[in-house]
Amino acid sequence: MLSRKFGKEVANYFSGSPLNRVSFMRTDHSFLLAALGHPTSSFLLFNNLNPLAKDPTKLHYVSFADVHPLIGDDPYLKSEEQLIAEYNSTVTIPQLLFLGLDERNKKGLEYNAYIGAPYFALDVTPKGTIVSQAESVIRKMEALGFQFIQGRMQMSLPAADAAIYAQARALLDWNARNPFCAQCGQPTLSINGGMKRTCPPKDMARLSTSIGANVDAKPTERPDCATRKGISNLSFPRTDPTVIMAVVSSDGRRVLIGRQKRWPPYWYSTLAGFVEPAESVEEAVRREVWEESGVKLGRVVIHSTQPWPYPANLMIGAIAQCIPGGETIDLKHDPELEHARWAEFDEIREALRVGTSGLGEPAHEGYKEGNLRLPTGTAIANQLLAAVVGGFVGESSKM
């Protein structure tokens, strides 16, 4: 019924993960321990947020035996309560994430009602007290011909791997950015399969400050912290909502596009911006478009969304229509755009056919220098523009 009324759901790049996250199992250390050593378990390694890969089009997953020198036999042997009680801020714990189960693999782990191959991500960046162990893992992988691919892999991975990569990168980045409690400044501990951080009440290291530490044999009571009271006693991963919109003229024949100064010549895209606190998605779309281009909008419709792990955005794709008389472009408000203009549907169609690519990459065969360039098909901006010129706002529209 919903598909008939609203059309087929759009799954953008970085979404559509094959994994069942079984988020309610992350506190079950018996489950995590069984998953860790199962023969079908896969581990995706990151060094400074760069994933291990055969080449930019293929990630390389390793086994438990490969990561054993770094994480040991049983990182989940103790309960979360025990780990918190025995916390020592001078000891570096390798950042390990449980990503989920691939239920397509019927030979995977069987645990209660769930069957699937477990997937983990592991940060092997050499740091703290695990430098030598991490370097050992890195050397082994490089000796086998694999590499930690630097830069963004957003345009080159198969869809399923891209979604797994996005989940892992976003969570590893969040953990790395939040080693200290935002309330009291003391070091935090990663728990819940890497999905939460907590501020332990005691520390096996005697802290002189929130950063420096002196080893002490006895647990030290840490300063009182508001995060240990009430319900808000954990730090959760952040996701920053961002709107990105294809803006149609009031007569439904043109699309608003803009470019930043740093982009290559002739390269344009849709407009985008962050959602602010206490602001609806629709309000954010209207505000951002007016601030960046001076164009005034009426109706706004949400088209689809795209997770974006750089570092933790959720791109909320919308299609909006200009009000009559509100199409005048004025860049005097927000200096983000170097140029903005209206493009006819036919120009957009031709650019989607031969003029798409990643920034700085060559266009398709048949592109004529000087014509419009647009983002590649893995970008939600491309999908929004394709929807607009494909009839989304026409008489046959599903919305």
mmCIF file of C-alpha atoms in Angstrom:
data_model
loop_
_atom_site.group_PDB
_atom_site.id
_atom_site.type_symbol
_atom_site.label_atom_id
_atom_site.label_comp_id
_atom_site.label_asym_id
_atom_site.label_seq_id
_atom_site.Cartn_x
_atom_site.Cartn_y
_atom_site.Cartn_z
ATOM 1 C CA MET A 1 0.000 0.000 0.000
ATOM 2 C CA LEU A 2 2.702 2.490 0.954
ATOM 3 C CA SER A 3 4.789 1.677 -2.122
ATOM 4 C CA ARG A 4 1.785 2.247 -4.386
ATOM 5 C CA LYS A 5 1.089 5.582 -2.753
ATOM 6 C CA PHE A 6 4.614 6.937 -2.223
ATOM 7 C CA GLY A 7 6.746 4.977 -4.683
ATOM 8 C CA LYS A 8 9.712 2.662 -4.173
ATOM 9 C CA GLU A 9 11.976 3.405 -1.212
ATOM 10 C CA VAL A 10 15.319 4.925 -2.179
ATOM 11 C CA ALA A 11 18.346 3.300 -0.515
ATOM 12 C CA ASN A 12 21.270 5.701 -0.844
ATOM 13 C CA TYR A 13 24.955 4.792 -0.663
ATOM 14 C CA PHE A 14 26.225 4.000 2.867
ATOM 15 C CA SER A 15 22.752 2.696 3.795
ATOM 16 C CA GLY A 16 21.308 -0.778 3.237
ATOM 17 C CA SER A 17 23.648 -2.689 5.547
ATOM 18 C CA PRO A 18 23.367 -6.492 5.327
ATOM 19 C CA LEU A 19 23.924 -6.722 9.093
ATOM 20 C CA ASN A 20 21.309 -7.134 11.788
ATOM 21 C CA ARG A 21 22.733 -4.930 14.525
ATOM 22 C CA VAL A 22 20.865 -6.832 17.317
ATOM 23 C CA SER A 23 21.533 -3.782 19.482
ATOM 24 C CA PHE A 24 19.836 -5.344 22.512
ATOM 25 C CA MET A 25 22.576 -8.013 22.641
ATOM 26 C CA ARG A 26 25.478 -5.590 23.111
ATOM 27 C CA THR A 27 25.412 -5.868 26.920
ATOM 28 C CA ASP A 28 25.393 -9.691 26.783
ATOM 29 C CA HIS A 29 29.079 -10.525 27.113
ATOM 30 C CA SER A 30 28.399 -14.254 26.785
ATOM 31 C CA PHE A 31 26.988 -13.545 23.329
ATOM 32 C CA LEU A 32 29.834 -11.189 22.389
ATOM 33 C CA LEU A 33 32.456 -13.682 23.549
ATOM 34 C CA ALA A 34 30.842 -16.476 21.523
ATOM 35 C CA ALA A 35 30.652 -14.178 18.504
ATOM 36 C CA LEU A 36 34.271 -13.089 18.878
ATOM 37 C CA GLY A 37 35.770 -16.549 18.463
ATOM 38 C CA HIS A 38 33.263 -18.039 16.034
ATOM 39 C CA PRO A 39 34.810 -19.400 12.793
ATOM 40 C CA THR A 40 32.576 -17.145 10.677
ATOM 41 C CA SER A 41 33.493 -13.921 12.502
ATOM 42 C CA SER A 42 34.963 -11.100 10.430
ATOM 43 C CA PHE A 43 36.984 -8.127 11.661
ATOM 44 C CA LEU A 44 37.437 -4.869 9.761
ATOM 45 C CA LEU A 45 40.626 -3.113 10.856
ATOM 46 C CA PHE A 46 41.209 0.651 10.922
ATOM 47 C CA ASN A 47 44.444 2.569 11.359
ATOM 48 C CA ASN A 48 43.818 6.278 12.018
ATOM 49 C CA LEU A 49 40.308 5.724 10.630
ATOM 50 C CA ASN A 50 41.717 4.285 7.384
ATOM 51 C CA PRO A 51 40.241 0.831 6.634
ATOM 52 C CA LEU A 52 42.218 -2.251 5.666
ATOM 53 C CA ALA A 53 41.626 -3.083 2.029
ATOM 54 C CA LYS A 54 42.963 -4.963 -0.945
ATOM 55 C CA ASP A 55 42.429 -1.834 -3.048
ATOM 56 C CA PRO A 56 40.018 1.144 -2.973
ATOM 57 C CA THR A 57 37.207 -1.077 -4.286
ATOM 58 C CA LYS A 58 37.525 -4.014 -1.880
ATOM 59 C CA LEU A 59 37.735 -4.110 1.907
ATOM 60 C CA HIS A 60 39.700 -6.901 3.549
ATOM 61 C CA TYR A 61 38.242 -8.636 6.591
ATOM 62 C CA VAL A 62 40.446 -10.648 8.954
ATOM 63 C CA SER A 63 39.835 -13.450 11.439
ATOM 64 C CA PHE A 64 39.995 -13.645 15.222
ATOM 65 C CA ALA A 65 43.420 -15.265 14.955
ATOM 66 C CA ASP A 66 44.723 -12.161 13.169
ATOM 67 C CA VAL A 67 43.592 -9.772 15.932
ATOM 68 C CA HIS A 68 44.299 -12.070 18.886
ATOM 69 C CA PRO A 69 47.760 -10.546 19.560
ATOM 70 C CA LEU A 70 46.052 -7.184 20.150
ATOM 71 C CA ILE A 71 42.768 -8.011 21.900
ATOM 72 C CA GLY A 72 43.747 -11.246 23.681
ATOM 73 C CA ASP A 73 41.647 -14.327 24.396
ATOM 74 C CA ASP A 74 38.650 -12.886 26.165
ATOM 75 C CA PRO A 75 37.997 -9.115 26.120
ATOM 76 C CA TYR A 76 34.366 -9.889 26.995
ATOM 77 C CA LEU A 77 35.099 -12.378 29.791
ATOM 78 C CA LYS A 78 34.201 -9.825 32.466
ATOM 79 C CA SER A 79 30.832 -8.116 32.678
ATOM 80 C CA GLU A 80 30.416 -4.397 32.089
ATOM 81 C CA GLU A 81 29.931 -3.943 35.817
ATOM 82 C CA GLN A 82 33.277 -5.641 36.505
ATOM 83 C CA LEU A 83 35.084 -3.636 33.831
ATOM 84 C CA ILE A 84 33.743 -0.388 35.274
ATOM 85 C CA ALA A 85 34.690 -1.402 38.830
ATOM 86 C CA GLU A 86 38.238 -2.341 37.741
ATOM 87 C CA TYR A 87 38.775 0.605 35.401
ATOM 88 C CA ASN A 88 42.363 1.834 35.068
ATOM 89 C CA SER A 89 42.842 4.921 32.936
ATOM 90 C CA THR A 90 46.554 4.206 32.455
ATOM 91 C CA VAL A 91 45.826 0.997 30.519
ATOM 92 C CA THR A 92 44.863 1.350 26.863
ATOM 93 C CA ILE A 93 42.004 -0.952 25.888
ATOM 94 C CA PRO A 94 41.843 -1.666 22.136
ATOM 95 C CA GLN A 95 38.690 -0.109 20.701
ATOM 96 C CA LEU A 96 36.566 -3.023 19.538
ATOM 97 C CA LEU A 97 33.086 -2.608 18.034
ATOM 98 C CA PHE A 98 30.396 -5.205 17.560
ATOM 99 C CA LEU A 99 28.668 -4.316 14.293
ATOM 100 C CA GLY A 100 26.059 -7.047 13.936
ATOM 101 C CA LEU A 101 25.186 -10.424 12.404
ATOM 102 C CA ASP A 102 25.055 -11.271 8.716
ATOM 103 C CA GLU A 103 21.967 -13.484 8.757
ATOM 104 C CA ARG A 104 22.550 -14.542 5.157
ATOM 105 C CA ASN A 105 25.231 -16.904 6.473
ATOM 106 C CA LYS A 106 23.315 -19.861 7.895
ATOM 107 C CA LYS A 107 26.552 -21.446 9.114
ATOM 108 C CA GLY A 108 27.136 -18.505 11.414
ATOM 109 C CA LEU A 109 26.845 -18.249 15.162
ATOM 110 C CA GLU A 110 23.666 -19.727 16.662
ATOM 111 C CA TYR A 111 22.708 -17.930 19.850
ATOM 112 C CA ASN A 112 19.189 -18.130 21.261
ATOM 113 C CA ALA A 113 16.900 -17.258 18.339
ATOM 114 C CA TYR A 114 19.608 -15.602 16.233
ATOM 115 C CA ILE A 115 21.835 -17.055 13.521
ATOM 116 C CA GLY A 116 24.430 -15.148 11.536
ATOM 117 C CA ALA A 117 28.092 -14.443 10.917
ATOM 118 C CA PRO A 118 29.364 -11.868 13.448
ATOM 119 C CA TYR A 119 31.072 -8.692 12.256
ATOM 120 C CA PHE A 120 33.412 -6.533 14.335
ATOM 121 C CA ALA A 121 35.552 -3.457 13.741
ATOM 122 C CA LEU A 122 38.850 -2.890 15.514
ATOM 123 C CA ASP A 123 41.026 0.209 15.836
ATOM 124 C CA VAL A 124 44.660 -0.883 15.396
ATOM 125 C CA THR A 125 46.091 2.629 15.620
ATOM 126 C CA PRO A 126 49.308 2.343 17.704
ATOM 127 C CA LYS A 127 48.811 4.327 20.923
ATOM 128 C CA GLY A 128 49.159 4.196 24.683
ATOM 129 C CA THR A 129 50.120 0.820 26.147
ATOM 130 C CA ILE A 130 49.272 -1.183 23.005
ATOM 131 C CA VAL A 131 51.765 0.332 20.550
ATOM 132 C CA SER A 132 53.849 -2.805 19.993
ATOM 133 C CA GLN A 133 50.845 -5.138 19.677
ATOM 134 C CA ALA A 134 49.088 -2.807 17.230
ATOM 135 C CA GLU A 135 52.226 -2.353 15.140
ATOM 136 C CA SER A 136 52.622 -6.130 14.977
ATOM 137 C CA VAL A 137 49.131 -6.524 13.518
ATOM 138 C CA ILE A 138 49.752 -3.724 11.020
ATOM 139 C CA ARG A 139 53.061 -5.207 9.860
ATOM 140 C CA LYS A 140 51.461 -8.600 9.325
ATOM 141 C CA MET A 141 48.683 -7.154 7.177
ATOM 142 C CA GLU A 142 51.077 -5.073 5.103
ATOM 143 C CA ALA A 143 53.363 -8.079 4.603
ATOM 144 C CA LEU A 144 50.377 -9.936 3.130
ATOM 145 C CA GLY A 145 49.920 -7.161 0.564
ATOM 146 C CA PHE A 146 47.005 -5.305 2.166
ATOM 147 C CA GLN A 147 46.959 -1.590 2.907
ATOM 148 C CA PHE A 148 45.105 0.950 5.003
ATOM 149 C CA ILE A 149 43.466 3.100 2.345
ATOM 150 C CA GLN A 150 43.752 6.802 3.114
ATOM 151 C CA GLY A 151 41.128 9.354 2.149
ATOM 152 C CA ARG A 152 37.427 8.880 1.642
ATOM 153 C CA MET A 153 36.271 5.638 0.034
ATOM 154 C CA GLN A 154 32.781 6.978 -0.517
ATOM 155 C CA MET A 155 32.559 6.333 -4.221
ATOM 156 C CA SER A 156 34.312 3.026 -4.824
ATOM 157 C CA LEU A 157 33.056 0.260 -2.519
ATOM 158 C CA PRO A 158 30.238 -2.212 -3.219
ATOM 159 C CA ALA A 159 27.031 -1.077 -1.492
ATOM 160 C CA ALA A 160 27.036 -3.694 1.297
ATOM 161 C CA ASP A 161 30.666 -3.082 2.220
ATOM 162 C CA ALA A 162 30.128 0.675 2.071
ATOM 163 C CA ALA A 163 27.363 0.416 4.678
ATOM 164 C CA ILE A 164 29.506 -1.726 6.995
ATOM 165 C CA TYR A 165 32.439 0.642 6.537
ATOM 166 C CA ALA A 166 30.254 3.675 7.300
ATOM 167 C CA GLN A 167 28.944 2.171 10.538
ATOM 168 C CA ALA A 168 32.421 1.177 11.694
ATOM 169 C CA ARG A 169 34.141 4.431 10.777
ATOM 170 C CA ALA A 170 31.498 6.641 12.360
ATOM 171 C CA LEU A 171 31.605 4.735 15.657
ATOM 172 C CA LEU A 172 35.393 4.505 15.825
ATOM 173 C CA ASP A 173 35.630 8.220 15.118
ATOM 174 C CA TRP A 174 33.100 9.015 17.848
ATOM 175 C CA ASN A 175 34.952 6.886 20.406
ATOM 176 C CA ALA A 176 38.263 8.510 19.479
ATOM 177 C CA ARG A 177 36.802 12.003 19.817
ATOM 178 C CA ASN A 178 35.321 11.368 23.263
ATOM 179 C CA PRO A 179 38.027 9.961 25.548
ATOM 180 C CA PHE A 180 36.998 12.319 28.358
ATOM 181 C CA CYS A 181 33.712 12.970 30.115
ATOM 182 C CA ALA A 182 32.030 16.145 28.893
ATOM 183 C CA GLN A 183 30.738 16.824 32.412
ATOM 184 C CA CYS A 184 33.765 16.309 34.703
ATOM 185 C CA GLY A 185 36.716 15.922 32.319
ATOM 186 C CA GLN A 186 37.772 12.483 33.583
ATOM 187 C CA PRO A 187 38.682 9.654 31.139
ATOM 188 C CA THR A 188 35.746 7.517 29.981
ATOM 189 C CA LEU A 189 35.374 3.804 29.261
ATOM 190 C CA SER A 190 33.861 2.306 26.107
ATOM 191 C CA ILE A 191 31.093 -0.222 26.829
ATOM 192 C CA ASN A 192 28.048 -1.753 25.154
ATOM 193 C CA GLY A 193 30.013 -3.215 22.258
ATOM 194 C CA GLY A 194 31.540 0.189 21.531
ATOM 195 C CA MET A 195 28.198 1.989 21.329
ATOM 196 C CA LYS A 196 28.346 3.866 24.637
ATOM 197 C CA ARG A 197 30.926 5.477 26.907
ATOM 198 C CA THR A 198 30.645 5.718 30.667
ATOM 199 C CA CYS A 199 32.403 7.738 33.359
ATOM 200 C CA PRO A 200 33.520 5.181 36.006
ATOM 201 C CA PRO A 201 33.215 6.247 39.681
ATOM 202 C CA LYS A 202 36.639 4.784 40.559
ATOM 203 C CA ASP A 203 40.026 4.530 38.877
ATOM 204 C CA MET A 204 42.860 2.092 39.524
ATOM 205 C CA ALA A 205 45.190 4.948 38.598
ATOM 206 C CA ARG A 206 45.540 7.941 40.882
ATOM 207 C CA LEU A 207 44.775 10.951 38.703
ATOM 208 C CA SER A 208 46.485 14.261 39.415
ATOM 209 C CA THR A 209 44.456 15.895 36.650
ATOM 210 C CA SER A 210 41.919 14.737 34.106
ATOM 211 C CA ILE A 211 44.772 13.973 31.701
ATOM 212 C CA GLY A 212 47.917 13.169 33.696
ATOM 213 C CA ALA A 213 47.951 9.982 35.790
ATOM 214 C CA ASN A 214 50.042 8.248 38.438
ATOM 215 C CA VAL A 215 49.715 4.508 38.991
ATOM 216 C CA ASP A 216 48.295 3.456 42.360
ATOM 217 C CA ALA A 217 47.498 -0.048 43.545
ATOM 218 C CA LYS A 218 44.173 0.891 45.108
ATOM 219 C CA PRO A 219 41.081 2.241 43.352
ATOM 220 C CA THR A 220 40.710 5.965 43.743
ATOM 221 C CA GLU A 221 37.343 7.628 44.133
ATOM 222 C CA ARG A 222 36.872 10.033 41.243
ATOM 223 C CA PRO A 223 35.202 13.431 41.578
ATOM 224 C CA ASP A 224 31.437 13.509 41.643
ATOM 225 C CA CYS A 225 29.929 13.566 38.139
ATOM 226 C CA ALA A 226 26.386 14.388 37.048
ATOM 227 C CA THR A 227 26.504 11.631 34.422
ATOM 228 C CA ARG A 228 26.410 9.030 37.195
ATOM 229 C CA LYS A 229 23.058 10.292 38.465
ATOM 230 C CA GLY A 230 19.587 9.805 37.049
ATOM 231 C CA ILE A 231 19.017 8.313 33.650
ATOM 232 C CA SER A 232 21.529 10.294 31.589
ATOM 233 C CA ASN A 233 24.521 8.379 32.895
ATOM 234 C CA LEU A 234 26.040 7.413 29.543
ATOM 235 C CA SER A 235 27.494 9.112 26.518
ATOM 236 C CA PHE A 236 25.895 8.022 23.250
ATOM 237 C CA PRO A 237 27.214 8.358 19.685
ATOM 238 C CA ARG A 238 26.143 11.591 18.034
ATOM 239 C CA THR A 239 24.502 11.892 14.658
ATOM 240 C CA ASP A 240 24.314 15.364 13.136
ATOM 241 C CA PRO A 241 21.232 15.876 10.925
ATOM 242 C CA THR A 242 21.951 17.725 7.694
ATOM 243 C CA VAL A 243 19.461 18.775 5.043
ATOM 244 C CA ILE A 244 20.280 18.567 1.345
ATOM 245 C CA MET A 245 17.677 19.717 -1.140
ATOM 246 C CA ALA A 246 16.811 19.883 -4.792
ATOM 247 C CA VAL A 247 14.934 23.159 -5.242
ATOM 248 C CA VAL A 248 12.460 23.432 -8.110
ATOM 249 C CA SER A 249 11.265 26.715 -9.589
ATOM 250 C CA SER A 250 7.659 27.764 -9.071
ATOM 251 C CA ASP A 251 6.780 26.716 -12.639
ATOM 252 C CA GLY A 252 8.361 23.294 -12.110
ATOM 253 C CA ARG A 253 10.800 23.570 -15.035
ATOM 254 C CA ARG A 254 14.148 24.500 -13.494
ATOM 255 C CA VAL A 255 16.377 23.394 -10.612
ATOM 256 C CA LEU A 256 18.514 25.566 -8.325
ATOM 257 C CA ILE A 257 22.183 24.530 -8.204
ATOM 258 C CA GLY A 258 25.191 26.102 -6.507
ATOM 259 C CA ARG A 259 28.955 25.737 -6.263
ATOM 260 C CA GLN A 260 31.670 26.426 -3.715
ATOM 261 C CA LYS A 261 34.870 28.231 -4.635
ATOM 262 C CA ARG A 262 37.086 25.190 -3.970
ATOM 263 C CA TRP A 263 35.239 22.975 -6.447
ATOM 264 C CA PRO A 264 36.614 22.212 -9.943
ATOM 265 C CA PRO A 265 35.314 24.316 -12.871
ATOM 266 C CA TYR A 266 31.723 23.765 -14.018
ATOM 267 C CA TRP A 267 30.997 21.519 -11.008
ATOM 268 C CA TYR A 268 27.686 22.218 -9.217
ATOM 269 C CA SER A 269 25.442 20.439 -6.738
ATOM 270 C CA THR A 270 22.298 20.881 -4.683
ATOM 271 C CA LEU A 271 22.330 23.119 -1.610
ATOM 272 C CA ALA A 272 22.828 21.696 1.890
ATOM 273 C CA GLY A 273 23.226 22.729 5.528
ATOM 274 C CA PHE A 274 22.910 21.617 9.151
ATOM 275 C CA VAL A 275 19.633 21.351 11.040
ATOM 276 C CA GLU A 276 19.727 23.597 14.111
ATOM 277 C CA PRO A 277 18.268 22.803 17.561
ATOM 278 C CA ALA A 278 14.484 23.143 17.846
ATOM 279 C CA GLU A 279 14.136 23.320 14.057
ATOM 280 C CA SER A 280 12.110 20.987 11.864
ATOM 281 C CA VAL A 281 13.603 19.498 8.708
ATOM 282 C CA GLU A 282 11.255 21.567 6.576
ATOM 283 C CA GLU A 283 12.210 24.763 8.395
ATOM 284 C CA ALA A 284 15.903 23.961 8.010
ATOM 285 C CA VAL A 285 15.476 23.469 4.256
ATOM 286 C CA ARG A 286 13.747 26.843 3.850
ATOM 287 C CA ARG A 287 16.258 28.647 6.071
ATOM 288 C CA GLU A 288 19.388 27.183 4.477
ATOM 289 C CA VAL A 289 18.193 27.847 0.937
ATOM 290 C CA TRP A 290 17.330 31.458 1.743
ATOM 291 C CA GLU A 291 20.586 32.062 3.653
ATOM 292 C CA GLU A 292 22.786 30.592 0.913
ATOM 293 C CA SER A 293 20.930 31.740 -2.204
ATOM 294 C CA GLY A 294 18.233 34.245 -1.246
ATOM 295 C CA VAL A 295 15.588 31.987 -2.813
ATOM 296 C CA LYS A 296 12.305 31.641 -0.897
ATOM 297 C CA LEU A 297 10.571 28.261 -0.629
ATOM 298 C CA GLY A 298 7.072 26.967 -0.091
ATOM 299 C CA ARG A 299 6.336 23.235 0.087
ATOM 300 C CA VAL A 300 9.102 20.881 1.235
ATOM 301 C CA VAL A 301 8.903 17.085 0.857
ATOM 302 C CA ILE A 302 11.369 14.561 2.284
ATOM 303 C CA HIS A 303 12.645 12.241 -0.451
ATOM 304 C CA SER A 304 15.243 9.933 1.166
ATOM 305 C CA THR A 305 18.157 9.918 3.589
ATOM 306 C CA GLN A 306 21.845 8.981 3.523
ATOM 307 C CA PRO A 307 24.218 8.233 6.404
ATOM 308 C CA TRP A 308 27.504 10.084 5.902
ATOM 309 C CA PRO A 309 30.389 8.945 8.156
ATOM 310 C CA TYR A 310 32.549 12.092 7.830
ATOM 311 C CA PRO A 311 32.299 12.205 10.722
ATOM 312 C CA ALA A 312 28.688 11.416 11.701
ATOM 313 C CA ASN A 313 26.037 13.053 9.560
ATOM 314 C CA LEU A 314 22.605 11.929 8.454
ATOM 315 C CA MET A 315 21.859 13.604 5.140
ATOM 316 C CA ILE A 316 18.110 14.236 4.927
ATOM 317 C CA GLY A 317 17.278 14.621 1.265
ATOM 318 C CA ALA A 318 14.360 16.872 0.376
ATOM 319 C CA ILE A 319 12.703 18.270 -2.705
ATOM 320 C CA ALA A 320 11.309 21.775 -2.348
ATOM 321 C CA GLN A 321 9.502 24.252 -4.556
ATOM 322 C CA CYS A 322 10.019 27.965 -4.815
ATOM 323 C CA ILE A 323 7.117 30.326 -4.145
ATOM 324 C CA PRO A 324 6.016 32.564 -7.049
ATOM 325 C CA GLY A 325 8.211 35.646 -7.057
ATOM 326 C CA GLY A 326 10.794 34.096 -4.729
ATOM 327 C CA GLU A 327 13.268 32.897 -7.350
ATOM 328 C CA THR A 328 15.664 35.831 -7.320
ATOM 329 C CA ILE A 329 19.159 34.670 -6.382
ATOM 330 C CA ASP A 330 20.982 36.831 -3.827
ATOM 331 C CA LEU A 331 24.271 35.611 -2.310
ATOM 332 C CA LYS A 332 24.765 38.529 0.076
ATOM 333 C CA HIS A 333 23.563 36.683 3.206
ATOM 334 C CA ASP A 334 25.810 33.635 3.679
ATOM 335 C CA PRO A 335 29.112 33.643 1.722
ATOM 336 C CA GLU A 336 29.285 29.834 1.474
ATOM 337 C CA LEU A 337 28.465 29.714 -2.252
ATOM 338 C CA GLU A 338 30.649 31.236 -4.937
ATOM 339 C CA HIS A 339 27.833 31.026 -7.493
ATOM 340 C CA ALA A 340 24.264 29.778 -7.800
ATOM 341 C CA ARG A 341 21.978 29.555 -10.796
ATOM 342 C CA TRP A 342 18.844 27.972 -12.201
ATOM 343 C CA ALA A 343 19.293 25.068 -14.627
ATOM 344 C CA GLU A 344 16.720 23.742 -17.084
ATOM 345 C CA PHE A 345 15.678 20.104 -16.663
ATOM 346 C CA ASP A 346 17.279 19.120 -19.982
ATOM 347 C CA GLU A 347 20.636 20.510 -18.859
ATOM 348 C CA ILE A 348 20.386 18.482 -15.654
ATOM 349 C CA ARG A 349 19.463 15.344 -17.590
ATOM 350 C CA GLU A 350 22.476 15.710 -19.886
ATOM 351 C CA ALA A 351 24.810 16.308 -16.926
ATOM 352 C CA LEU A 352 23.424 13.228 -15.153
ATOM 353 C CA ARG A 353 24.093 11.227 -18.310
ATOM 354 C CA VAL A 354 27.729 12.176 -19.010
ATOM 355 C CA GLY A 355 28.862 14.839 -16.518
ATOM 356 C CA THR A 356 28.875 13.085 -13.126
ATOM 357 C CA SER A 357 31.937 12.186 -11.047
ATOM 358 C CA GLY A 358 33.600 12.645 -7.703
ATOM 359 C CA LEU A 359 35.317 15.971 -7.108
ATOM 360 C CA GLY A 360 38.344 16.260 -9.368
ATOM 361 C CA GLU A 361 37.642 13.010 -11.205
ATOM 362 C CA PRO A 362 37.086 12.842 -14.995
ATOM 363 C CA ALA A 363 33.573 12.856 -16.433
ATOM 364 C CA HIS A 364 32.067 10.095 -18.572
ATOM 365 C CA GLU A 365 32.749 9.604 -22.233
ATOM 366 C CA GLY A 366 30.750 12.086 -24.284
ATOM 367 C CA TYR A 367 31.111 14.981 -21.867
ATOM 368 C CA LYS A 368 31.962 18.303 -23.526
ATOM 369 C CA GLU A 369 34.317 20.602 -21.628
ATOM 370 C CA GLY A 370 32.475 23.624 -20.274
ATOM 371 C CA ASN A 371 29.177 21.839 -19.730
ATOM 372 C CA LEU A 372 27.622 21.245 -16.332
ATOM 373 C CA ARG A 373 29.248 18.740 -13.916
ATOM 374 C CA LEU A 374 27.283 17.042 -11.109
ATOM 375 C CA PRO A 375 28.009 14.628 -8.219
ATOM 376 C CA THR A 376 28.293 10.921 -8.924
ATOM 377 C CA GLY A 377 25.431 8.450 -8.538
ATOM 378 C CA THR A 378 26.528 7.399 -5.042
ATOM 379 C CA ALA A 379 25.796 10.919 -3.749
ATOM 380 C CA ILE A 380 22.308 11.736 -2.520
ATOM 381 C CA ALA A 381 22.464 15.023 -4.461
ATOM 382 C CA ASN A 382 22.546 12.964 -7.660
ATOM 383 C CA GLN A 383 19.508 10.977 -6.559
ATOM 384 C CA LEU A 384 17.547 14.120 -5.724
ATOM 385 C CA LEU A 385 18.273 15.709 -9.085
ATOM 386 C CA ALA A 386 17.438 12.478 -10.901
ATOM 387 C CA ALA A 387 14.130 12.291 -9.053
ATOM 388 C CA VAL A 388 13.216 15.861 -9.956
ATOM 389 C CA VAL A 389 13.912 15.540 -13.684
ATOM 390 C CA GLY A 390 12.428 12.034 -13.639
ATOM 391 C CA GLY A 391 8.941 13.213 -12.763
ATOM 392 C CA PHE A 392 8.887 13.394 -8.963
ATOM 393 C CA VAL A 393 7.199 16.791 -9.031
ATOM 394 C CA GLY A 394 5.117 16.166 -12.143
ATOM 395 C CA GLU A 395 1.543 15.007 -12.497
ATOM 396 C CA SER A 396 2.626 11.405 -11.942
ATOM 397 C CA SER A 397 4.393 12.221 -8.706
ATOM 398 C CA LYS A 398 4.118 9.657 -5.915
ATOM 399 C CA MET A 399 4.043 12.345 -3.239
#
